[in-house]
PDB file of C-alpha atoms in Angstrom:
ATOM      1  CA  UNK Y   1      44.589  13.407 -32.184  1.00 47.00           C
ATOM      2  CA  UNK Y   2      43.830  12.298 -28.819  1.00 53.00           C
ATOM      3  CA  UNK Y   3      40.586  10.501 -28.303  1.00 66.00           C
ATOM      4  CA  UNK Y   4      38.948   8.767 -25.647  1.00 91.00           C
ATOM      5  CA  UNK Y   5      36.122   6.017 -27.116  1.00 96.00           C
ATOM      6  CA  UNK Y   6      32.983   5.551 -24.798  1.00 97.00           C
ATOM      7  CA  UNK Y   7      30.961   2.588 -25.201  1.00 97.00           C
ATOM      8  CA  UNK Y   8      27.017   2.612 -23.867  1.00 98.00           C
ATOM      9  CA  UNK Y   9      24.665  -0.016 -24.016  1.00 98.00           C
ATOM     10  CA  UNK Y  10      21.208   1.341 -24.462  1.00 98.00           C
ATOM     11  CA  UNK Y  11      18.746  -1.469 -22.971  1.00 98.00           C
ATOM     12  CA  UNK Y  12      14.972  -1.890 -22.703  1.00 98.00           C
ATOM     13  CA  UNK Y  13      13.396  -3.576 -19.809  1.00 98.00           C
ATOM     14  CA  UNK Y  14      11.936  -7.064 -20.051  1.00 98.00           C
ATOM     15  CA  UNK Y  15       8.370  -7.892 -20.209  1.00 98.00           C
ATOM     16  CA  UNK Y  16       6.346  -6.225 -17.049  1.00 98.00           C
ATOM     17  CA  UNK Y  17       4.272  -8.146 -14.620  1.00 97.00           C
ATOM     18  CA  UNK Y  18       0.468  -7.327 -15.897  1.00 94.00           C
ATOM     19  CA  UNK Y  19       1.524  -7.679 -19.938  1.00 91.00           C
ATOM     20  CA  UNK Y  20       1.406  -5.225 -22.566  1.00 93.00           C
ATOM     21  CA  UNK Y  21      -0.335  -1.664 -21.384  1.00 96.00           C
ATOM     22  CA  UNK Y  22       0.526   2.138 -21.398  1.00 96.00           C
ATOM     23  CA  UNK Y  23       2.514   2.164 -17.979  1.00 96.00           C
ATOM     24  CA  UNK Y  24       4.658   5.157 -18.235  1.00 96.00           C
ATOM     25  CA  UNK Y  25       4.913   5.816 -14.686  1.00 94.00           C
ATOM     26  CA  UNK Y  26       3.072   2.502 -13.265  1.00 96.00           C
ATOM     27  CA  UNK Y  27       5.231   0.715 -11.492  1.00 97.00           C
ATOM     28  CA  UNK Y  28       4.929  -2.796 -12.266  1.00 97.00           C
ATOM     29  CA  UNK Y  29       7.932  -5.225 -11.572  1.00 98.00           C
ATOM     30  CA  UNK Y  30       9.509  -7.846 -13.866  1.00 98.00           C
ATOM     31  CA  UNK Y  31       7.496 -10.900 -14.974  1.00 98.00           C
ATOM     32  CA  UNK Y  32       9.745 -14.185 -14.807  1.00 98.00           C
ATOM     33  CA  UNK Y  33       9.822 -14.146 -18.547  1.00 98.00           C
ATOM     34  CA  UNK Y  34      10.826 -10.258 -18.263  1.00 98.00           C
ATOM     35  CA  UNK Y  35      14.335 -11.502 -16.156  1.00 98.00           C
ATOM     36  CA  UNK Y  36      14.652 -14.526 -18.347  1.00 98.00           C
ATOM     37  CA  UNK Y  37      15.099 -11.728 -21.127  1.00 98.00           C
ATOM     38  CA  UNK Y  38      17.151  -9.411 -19.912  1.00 98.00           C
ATOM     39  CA  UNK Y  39      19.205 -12.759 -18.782  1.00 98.00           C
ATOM     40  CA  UNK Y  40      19.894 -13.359 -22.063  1.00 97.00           C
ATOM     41  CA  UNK Y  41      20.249  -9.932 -23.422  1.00 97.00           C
ATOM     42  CA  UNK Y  42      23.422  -9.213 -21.193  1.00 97.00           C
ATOM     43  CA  UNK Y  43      24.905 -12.736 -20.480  1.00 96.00           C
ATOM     44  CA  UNK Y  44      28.781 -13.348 -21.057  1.00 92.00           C
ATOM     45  CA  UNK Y  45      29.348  -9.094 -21.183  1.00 95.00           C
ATOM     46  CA  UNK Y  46      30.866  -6.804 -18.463  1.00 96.00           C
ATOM     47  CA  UNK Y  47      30.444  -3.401 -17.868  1.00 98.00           C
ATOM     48  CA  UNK Y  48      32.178  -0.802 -16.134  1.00 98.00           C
ATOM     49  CA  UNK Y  49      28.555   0.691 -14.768  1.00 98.00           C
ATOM     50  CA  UNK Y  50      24.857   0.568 -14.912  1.00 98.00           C
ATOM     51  CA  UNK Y  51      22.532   2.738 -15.184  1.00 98.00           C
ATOM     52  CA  UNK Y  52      19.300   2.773 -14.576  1.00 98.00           C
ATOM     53  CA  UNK Y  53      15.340   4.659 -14.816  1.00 98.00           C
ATOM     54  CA  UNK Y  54      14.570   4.409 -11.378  1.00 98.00           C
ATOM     55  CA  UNK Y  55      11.091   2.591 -12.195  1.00 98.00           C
ATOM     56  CA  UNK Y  56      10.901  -1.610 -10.696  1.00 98.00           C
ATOM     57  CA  UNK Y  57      10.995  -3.087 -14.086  1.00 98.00           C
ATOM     58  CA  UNK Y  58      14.216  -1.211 -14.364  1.00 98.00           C
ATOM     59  CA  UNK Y  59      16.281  -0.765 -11.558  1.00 98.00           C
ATOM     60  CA  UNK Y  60      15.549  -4.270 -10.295  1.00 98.00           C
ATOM     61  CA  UNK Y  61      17.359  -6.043 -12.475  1.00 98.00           C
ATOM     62  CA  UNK Y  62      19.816  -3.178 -13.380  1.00 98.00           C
ATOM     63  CA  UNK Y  63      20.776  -3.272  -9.482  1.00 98.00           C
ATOM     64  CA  UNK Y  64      20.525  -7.103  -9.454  1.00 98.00           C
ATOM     65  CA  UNK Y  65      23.140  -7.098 -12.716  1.00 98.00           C
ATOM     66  CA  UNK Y  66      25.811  -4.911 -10.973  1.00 98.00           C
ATOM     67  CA  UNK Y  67      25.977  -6.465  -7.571  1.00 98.00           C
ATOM     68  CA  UNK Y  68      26.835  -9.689  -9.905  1.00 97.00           C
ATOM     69  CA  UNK Y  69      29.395  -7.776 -11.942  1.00 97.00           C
ATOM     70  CA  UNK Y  70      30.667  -6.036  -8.994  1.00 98.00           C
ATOM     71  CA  UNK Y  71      30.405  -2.394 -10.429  1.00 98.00           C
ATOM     72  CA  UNK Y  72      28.132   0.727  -9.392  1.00 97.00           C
ATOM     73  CA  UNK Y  73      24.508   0.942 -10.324  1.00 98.00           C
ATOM     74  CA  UNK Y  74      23.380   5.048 -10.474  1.00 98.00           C
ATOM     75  CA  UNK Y  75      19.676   5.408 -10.593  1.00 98.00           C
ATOM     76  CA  UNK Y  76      18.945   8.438 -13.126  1.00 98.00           C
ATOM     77  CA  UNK Y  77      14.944   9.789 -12.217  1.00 98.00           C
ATOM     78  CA  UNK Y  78      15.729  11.618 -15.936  1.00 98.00           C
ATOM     79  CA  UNK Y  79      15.233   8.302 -17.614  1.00 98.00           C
ATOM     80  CA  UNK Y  80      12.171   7.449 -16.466  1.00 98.00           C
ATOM     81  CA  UNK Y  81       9.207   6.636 -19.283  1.00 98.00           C
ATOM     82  CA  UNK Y  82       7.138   9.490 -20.805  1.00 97.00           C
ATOM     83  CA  UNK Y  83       4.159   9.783 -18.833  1.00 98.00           C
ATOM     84  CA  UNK Y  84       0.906   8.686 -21.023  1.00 97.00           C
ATOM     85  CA  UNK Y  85      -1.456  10.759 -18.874  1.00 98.00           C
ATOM     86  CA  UNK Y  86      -5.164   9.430 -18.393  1.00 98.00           C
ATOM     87  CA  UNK Y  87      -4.115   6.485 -20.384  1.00 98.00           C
ATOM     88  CA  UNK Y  88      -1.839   4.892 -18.198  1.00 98.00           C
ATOM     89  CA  UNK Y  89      -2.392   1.635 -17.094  1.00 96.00           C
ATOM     90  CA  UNK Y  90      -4.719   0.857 -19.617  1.00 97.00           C
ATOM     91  CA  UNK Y  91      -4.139  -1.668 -22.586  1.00 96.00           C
ATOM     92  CA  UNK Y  92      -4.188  -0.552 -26.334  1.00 95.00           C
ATOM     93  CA  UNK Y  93      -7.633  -2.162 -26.567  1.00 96.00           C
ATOM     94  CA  UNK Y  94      -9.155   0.015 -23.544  1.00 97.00           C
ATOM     95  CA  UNK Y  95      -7.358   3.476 -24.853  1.00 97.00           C
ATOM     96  CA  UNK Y  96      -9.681   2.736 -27.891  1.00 95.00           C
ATOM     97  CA  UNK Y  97     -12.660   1.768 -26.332  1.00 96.00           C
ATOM     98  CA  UNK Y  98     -12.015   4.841 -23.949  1.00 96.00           C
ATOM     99  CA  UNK Y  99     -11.302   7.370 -26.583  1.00 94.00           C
ATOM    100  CA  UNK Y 100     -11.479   6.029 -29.966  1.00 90.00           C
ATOM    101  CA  UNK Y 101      -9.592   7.220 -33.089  1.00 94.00           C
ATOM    102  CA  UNK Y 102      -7.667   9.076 -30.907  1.00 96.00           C
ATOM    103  CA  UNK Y 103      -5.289   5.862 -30.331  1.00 94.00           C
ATOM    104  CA  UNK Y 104      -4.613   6.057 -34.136  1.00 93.00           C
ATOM    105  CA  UNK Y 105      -3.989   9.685 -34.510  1.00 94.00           C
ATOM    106  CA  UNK Y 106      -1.484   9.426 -31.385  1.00 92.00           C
ATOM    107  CA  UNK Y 107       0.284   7.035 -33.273  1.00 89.00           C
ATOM    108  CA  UNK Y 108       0.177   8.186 -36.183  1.00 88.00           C
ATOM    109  CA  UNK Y 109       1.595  11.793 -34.529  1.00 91.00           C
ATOM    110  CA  UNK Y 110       2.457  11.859 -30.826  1.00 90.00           C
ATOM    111  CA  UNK Y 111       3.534  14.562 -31.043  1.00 93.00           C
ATOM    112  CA  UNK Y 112       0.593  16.393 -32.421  1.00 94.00           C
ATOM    113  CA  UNK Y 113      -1.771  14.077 -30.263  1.00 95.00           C
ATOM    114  CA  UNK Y 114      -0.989  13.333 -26.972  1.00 95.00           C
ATOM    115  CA  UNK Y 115      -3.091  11.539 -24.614  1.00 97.00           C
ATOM    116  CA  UNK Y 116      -4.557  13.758 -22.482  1.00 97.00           C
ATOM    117  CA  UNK Y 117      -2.802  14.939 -19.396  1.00 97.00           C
ATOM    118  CA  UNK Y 118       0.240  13.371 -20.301  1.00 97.00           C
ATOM    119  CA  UNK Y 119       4.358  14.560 -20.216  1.00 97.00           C
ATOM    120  CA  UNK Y 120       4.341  17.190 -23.649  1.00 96.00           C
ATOM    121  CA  UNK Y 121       6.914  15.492 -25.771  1.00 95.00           C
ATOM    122  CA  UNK Y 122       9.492  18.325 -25.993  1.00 95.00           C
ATOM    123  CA  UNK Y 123       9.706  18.190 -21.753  1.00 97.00           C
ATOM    124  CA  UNK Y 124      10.313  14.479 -22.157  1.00 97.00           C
ATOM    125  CA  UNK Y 125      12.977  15.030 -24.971  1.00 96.00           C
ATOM    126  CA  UNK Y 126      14.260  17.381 -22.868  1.00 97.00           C
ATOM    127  CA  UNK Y 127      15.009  15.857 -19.526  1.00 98.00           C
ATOM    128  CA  UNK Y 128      16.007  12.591 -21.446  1.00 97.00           C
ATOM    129  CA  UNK Y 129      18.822  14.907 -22.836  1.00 97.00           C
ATOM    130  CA  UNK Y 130      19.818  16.509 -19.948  1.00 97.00           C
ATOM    131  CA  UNK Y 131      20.434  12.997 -18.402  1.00 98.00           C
ATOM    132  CA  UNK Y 132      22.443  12.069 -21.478  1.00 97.00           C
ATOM    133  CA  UNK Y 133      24.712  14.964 -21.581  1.00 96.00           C
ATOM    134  CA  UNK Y 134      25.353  14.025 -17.737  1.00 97.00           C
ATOM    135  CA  UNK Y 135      26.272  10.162 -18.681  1.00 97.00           C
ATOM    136  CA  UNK Y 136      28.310  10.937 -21.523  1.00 95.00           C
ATOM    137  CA  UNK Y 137      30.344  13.601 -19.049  1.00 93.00           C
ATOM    138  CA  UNK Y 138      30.344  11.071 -16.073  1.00 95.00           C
ATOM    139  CA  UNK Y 139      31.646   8.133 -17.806  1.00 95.00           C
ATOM    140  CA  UNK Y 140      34.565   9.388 -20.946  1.00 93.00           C
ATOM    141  CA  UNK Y 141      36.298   6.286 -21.731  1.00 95.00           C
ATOM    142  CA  UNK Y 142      33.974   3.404 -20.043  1.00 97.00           C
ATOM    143  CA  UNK Y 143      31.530   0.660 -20.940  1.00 98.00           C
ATOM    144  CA  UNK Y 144      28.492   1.910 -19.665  1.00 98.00           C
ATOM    145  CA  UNK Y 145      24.998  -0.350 -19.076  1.00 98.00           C
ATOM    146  CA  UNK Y 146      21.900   1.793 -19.692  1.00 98.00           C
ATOM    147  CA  UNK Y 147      18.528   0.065 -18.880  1.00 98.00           C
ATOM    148  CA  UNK Y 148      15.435   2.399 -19.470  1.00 98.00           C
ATOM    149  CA  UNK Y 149      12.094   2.200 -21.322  1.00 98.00           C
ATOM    150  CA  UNK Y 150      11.160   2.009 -25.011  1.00 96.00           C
ATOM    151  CA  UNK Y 151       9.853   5.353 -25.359  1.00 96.00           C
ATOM    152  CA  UNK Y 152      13.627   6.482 -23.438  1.00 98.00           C
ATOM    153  CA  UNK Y 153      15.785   4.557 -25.320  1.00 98.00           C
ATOM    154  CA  UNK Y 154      13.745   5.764 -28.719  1.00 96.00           C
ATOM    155  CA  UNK Y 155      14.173   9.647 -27.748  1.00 97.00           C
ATOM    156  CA  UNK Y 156      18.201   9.064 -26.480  1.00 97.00           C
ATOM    157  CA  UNK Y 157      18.390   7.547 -30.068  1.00 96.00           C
ATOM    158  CA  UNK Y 158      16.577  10.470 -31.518  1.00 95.00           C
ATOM    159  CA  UNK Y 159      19.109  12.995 -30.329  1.00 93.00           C
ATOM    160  CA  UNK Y 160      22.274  11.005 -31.105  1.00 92.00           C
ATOM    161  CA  UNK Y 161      21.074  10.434 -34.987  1.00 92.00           C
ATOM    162  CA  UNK Y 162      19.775  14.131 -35.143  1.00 92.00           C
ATOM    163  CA  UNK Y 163      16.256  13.214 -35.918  1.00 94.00           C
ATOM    164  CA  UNK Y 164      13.130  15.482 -35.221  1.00 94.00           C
ATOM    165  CA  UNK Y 165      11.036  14.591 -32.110  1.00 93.00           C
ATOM    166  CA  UNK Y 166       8.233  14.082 -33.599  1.00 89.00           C
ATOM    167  CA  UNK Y 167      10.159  10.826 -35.084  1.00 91.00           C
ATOM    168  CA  UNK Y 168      11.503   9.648 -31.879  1.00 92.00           C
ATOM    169  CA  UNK Y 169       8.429   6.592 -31.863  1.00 89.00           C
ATOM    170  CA  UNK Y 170       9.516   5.109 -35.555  1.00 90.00           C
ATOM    171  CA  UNK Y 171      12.122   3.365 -33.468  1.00 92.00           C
ATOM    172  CA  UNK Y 172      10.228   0.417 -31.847  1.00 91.00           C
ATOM    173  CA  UNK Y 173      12.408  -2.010 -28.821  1.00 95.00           C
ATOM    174  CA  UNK Y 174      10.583  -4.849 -27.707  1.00 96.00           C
ATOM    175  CA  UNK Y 175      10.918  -6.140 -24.323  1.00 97.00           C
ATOM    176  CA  UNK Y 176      15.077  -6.228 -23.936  1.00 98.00           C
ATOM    177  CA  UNK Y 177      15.548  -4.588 -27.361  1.00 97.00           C
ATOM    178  CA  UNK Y 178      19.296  -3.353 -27.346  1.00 97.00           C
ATOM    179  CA  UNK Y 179      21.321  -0.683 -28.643  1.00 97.00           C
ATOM    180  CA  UNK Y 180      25.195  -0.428 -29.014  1.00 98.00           C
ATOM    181  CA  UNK Y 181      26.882   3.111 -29.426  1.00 97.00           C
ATOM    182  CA  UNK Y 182      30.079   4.217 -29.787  1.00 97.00           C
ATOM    183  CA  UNK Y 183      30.757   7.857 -28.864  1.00 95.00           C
ATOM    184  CA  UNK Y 184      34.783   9.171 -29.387  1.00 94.00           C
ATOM    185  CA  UNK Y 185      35.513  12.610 -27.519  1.00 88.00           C
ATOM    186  CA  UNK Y 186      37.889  14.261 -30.121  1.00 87.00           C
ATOM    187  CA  UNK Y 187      39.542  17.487 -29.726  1.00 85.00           C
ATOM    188  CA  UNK Y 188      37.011  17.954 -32.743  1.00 83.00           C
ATOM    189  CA  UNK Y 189      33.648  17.320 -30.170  1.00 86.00           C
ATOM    190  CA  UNK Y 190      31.695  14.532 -29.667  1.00 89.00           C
ATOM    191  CA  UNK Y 191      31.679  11.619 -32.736  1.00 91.00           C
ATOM    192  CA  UNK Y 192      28.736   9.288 -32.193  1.00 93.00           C
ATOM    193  CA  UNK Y 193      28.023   5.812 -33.845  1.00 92.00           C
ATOM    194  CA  UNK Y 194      25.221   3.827 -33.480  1.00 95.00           C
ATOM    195  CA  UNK Y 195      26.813   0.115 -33.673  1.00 95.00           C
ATOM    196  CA  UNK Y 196      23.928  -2.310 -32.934  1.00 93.00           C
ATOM    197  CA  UNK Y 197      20.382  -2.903 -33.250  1.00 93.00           C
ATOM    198  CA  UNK Y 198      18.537  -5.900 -31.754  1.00 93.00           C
ATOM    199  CA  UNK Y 199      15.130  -5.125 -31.593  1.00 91.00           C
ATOM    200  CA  UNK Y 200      14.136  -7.722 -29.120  1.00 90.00           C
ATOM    201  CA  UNK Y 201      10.784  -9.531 -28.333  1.00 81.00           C
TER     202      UNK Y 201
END
């Protein structure tokens, strides 16, 4: 059978300047704890490329790592956070000040219960896919560097253990969470495994 084994790194950005807040499209940069973390998260490996949300807390670092490792850094716009709507930029405690139990019914279904004006779920699912069926093309038989957002990394997740949508937020990264998968292209299709889960801070 001939096989070629693809390795990706799925990795969530470090801590933001500003702290904790719905900033799906805000741009804040890295705190110094933030690079200390994703220091950390990827010292001692090597990677054939990175790639990267195009959003500061991001693509600083992710550019940052390459130029270090000597490798390409591609900046993918399709892996850029869900947008939270009128609620971003604000901090769990304002969302609920703001608009009350409807903080606990969008967790409880965020699908169902979006903030208001934000990115519909199924749009975000979709263009996260679309940007994952272009990586997994692009780069057959390398170790690829992914860093993008917790609600990104959740959804890529999502599709690659065939879960619903509406389940995609059950899996929580903190700040430089990582994920390890190991996709084989078989003559068969496409064999995913999901190696590693560090949850991070």
């Amino acid at each position: 059978m001939n096989t070629s084994t693809t390795y990706i790194d799925l990795l969530r950005h470090g801590e933001p300047q500003g702290g904790r807040r719905f900033r799906g499209t805000v741009d804040d940069p890295l705190s110094d704890t933030g690079w200390a973390q994703l220091q950390a998260a990827t010292a001692d490996e090597q990677w054939d490329r990175v790639v990267c949300s195009p959003l500061r807390r991001c693509r600083d670092f992710a550019q940052d790592l390459a130029t270090r490792l000597g490798v390409a850094c591609t900046v993918e716009p399709d892996f850029r956070e869900i947008s939270f709507g009128l609620w971003e930029g604000l901090t769990a405690v304002e969302v609920q000040a703001r608009y009350g139990a409807a903080l606990t019914r969008f967790w409880q279904d965020p699908v169902r219960h979006p903030p208001p004006q934000a990115e519909a779920a199924a749009d975000f699912s979709a263009r996260v896919d679309a940007a994952w069926q272009r990586l997994i093309t692009d780069t057959a038989g390398q170790r690829v560097l992914v860093v993008a957002h917790g609600g990104t990394v959740a959804m890529l997740l999502r599709g690659v253990l065939g879960m619903p949508i509406s389940h995609a937020w059950r899996i929580r990264l903190g700040y430089a969470g990582r994920a390890r998968l190991r996709l084989d292209h078989t003559e068969h299709g496409l064999l995913a495994a999901l190696l590693r889960l560090d949850p991070g801070g």
